[in-house]
Amino acid sequence: MNVYTISGLGADESVFDDLTICTIPHHLEWIDPKEGENIADYAQRMAQKIDVSQPFALIGLSFGGLIAIEIAKVHAPKCTVLLSSAQTKEGISPLFRLVGKSGILKHIPKTLF
């Protein structure tokens, strides 16, 4: 079975280096969002790299977990594993939601993350 990993923002596939599973994972790289694109549509564009003709699993870390949930809503993986993530927006701290809505993150250099 294919396993697809999705790292958190500001991270790469190396966060999964110590992951021990019975197959070689395929990492889904972050893509540039389109202006005004919602998360569900963004996730489906990322999912285009998944071979859905074979059974697969998703592993998402942090924000990658939210993307994995959106992919799972459409493509029905055998399982979806969330690491340090939330299943819904209600699972995200109100403080984090406020920071996200404030737009302040756009003004912080990505290198700080």
XYZ file of C-alpha atoms in Angstrom:
113
model
C 0.000 0.000 0.000
C 1.253 3.475 -0.825
C 1.674 5.909 2.061
C 1.644 9.634 1.359
C 3.076 12.078 3.889
C 2.301 15.775 4.206
C 4.580 17.847 6.425
C 3.602 20.956 8.314
C 4.189 24.445 6.979
C 7.843 25.400 7.092
C 8.923 21.754 7.223
C 9.980 19.242 4.610
C 9.897 15.468 4.266
C 12.834 15.103 6.660
C 10.368 15.307 9.579
C 9.334 11.774 8.593
C 12.909 10.384 8.403
C 12.542 8.356 11.606
C 9.119 7.041 10.663
C 9.194 3.252 10.533
C 6.583 1.806 8.216
C 6.557 -1.234 5.944
C 6.822 0.774 2.727
C 8.690 3.760 1.347
C 6.533 6.841 1.912
C 5.775 9.278 -0.891
C 5.984 12.875 0.252
C 3.490 15.383 -1.132
C 5.315 18.675 -1.630
C 3.595 21.952 -0.852
C 2.364 23.809 -3.914
C 1.685 27.512 -4.338
C -1.907 28.425 -3.530
C -4.001 30.247 -6.075
C -5.351 33.646 -5.106
C -8.618 33.241 -3.203
C -8.369 29.425 -3.200
C -9.981 27.679 -0.233
C -8.295 24.836 1.660
C -10.527 22.117 0.198
C -9.653 23.088 -3.379
C -5.986 23.473 -2.499
C -5.950 19.989 -0.953
C -7.543 18.479 -4.059
C -4.826 20.014 -6.226
C -2.223 18.435 -3.930
C -4.108 15.126 -4.193
C -3.534 15.012 -7.942
C -0.136 13.452 -7.144
C -1.771 10.489 -5.382
C -2.309 7.207 -7.229
C -5.906 6.629 -6.163
C -6.168 3.476 -8.305
C -4.339 1.603 -5.510
C -5.055 1.484 -1.765
C -3.252 4.272 0.064
C -2.855 5.905 3.452
C -2.211 9.506 4.437
C 0.001 10.826 7.222
C -0.277 14.539 7.958
C 1.766 16.589 10.392
C 0.346 19.823 11.834
C -1.206 21.842 8.972
C -0.437 18.859 6.726
C -2.968 16.976 8.840
C -5.676 19.436 7.884
C -4.782 18.948 4.222
C -4.873 15.158 4.733
C -8.395 15.438 6.187
C -9.565 17.422 3.154
C -8.025 14.862 0.779
C -9.639 12.009 2.737
C -13.088 13.573 2.337
C -12.868 13.019 -1.430
C -10.493 10.107 -2.040
C -11.192 7.620 0.809
C -7.757 6.392 1.927
C -7.499 3.149 3.926
C -6.467 5.294 6.899
C -5.495 8.845 7.753
C -2.980 9.477 10.531
C -2.762 12.927 12.113
C 0.349 13.983 14.009
C 0.150 17.165 16.110
C -2.910 18.219 14.162
C -6.626 18.851 14.565
C -9.482 17.081 12.806
C -11.598 20.224 12.511
C -11.149 23.976 12.906
C -12.828 23.693 16.321
C -9.824 21.646 17.420
C -7.536 24.626 16.819
C -6.899 26.952 19.738
C -8.899 30.199 19.544
C -5.615 32.098 19.914
C -4.167 30.383 16.824
C -7.360 31.054 14.872
C -7.200 34.736 15.868
C -3.561 34.992 14.792
C -4.418 33.340 11.468
C -7.306 35.704 10.784
C -5.310 38.787 11.791
C -3.057 38.577 8.730
C 0.047 39.102 10.861
C 1.634 35.901 9.554
C 1.978 37.492 6.104
C 4.420 39.997 7.606
C 6.687 37.464 9.326
C 9.540 36.058 7.203
C 9.083 32.346 6.431
C 12.628 31.687 7.626
C 11.475 32.346 11.215
C 9.108 29.405 11.028
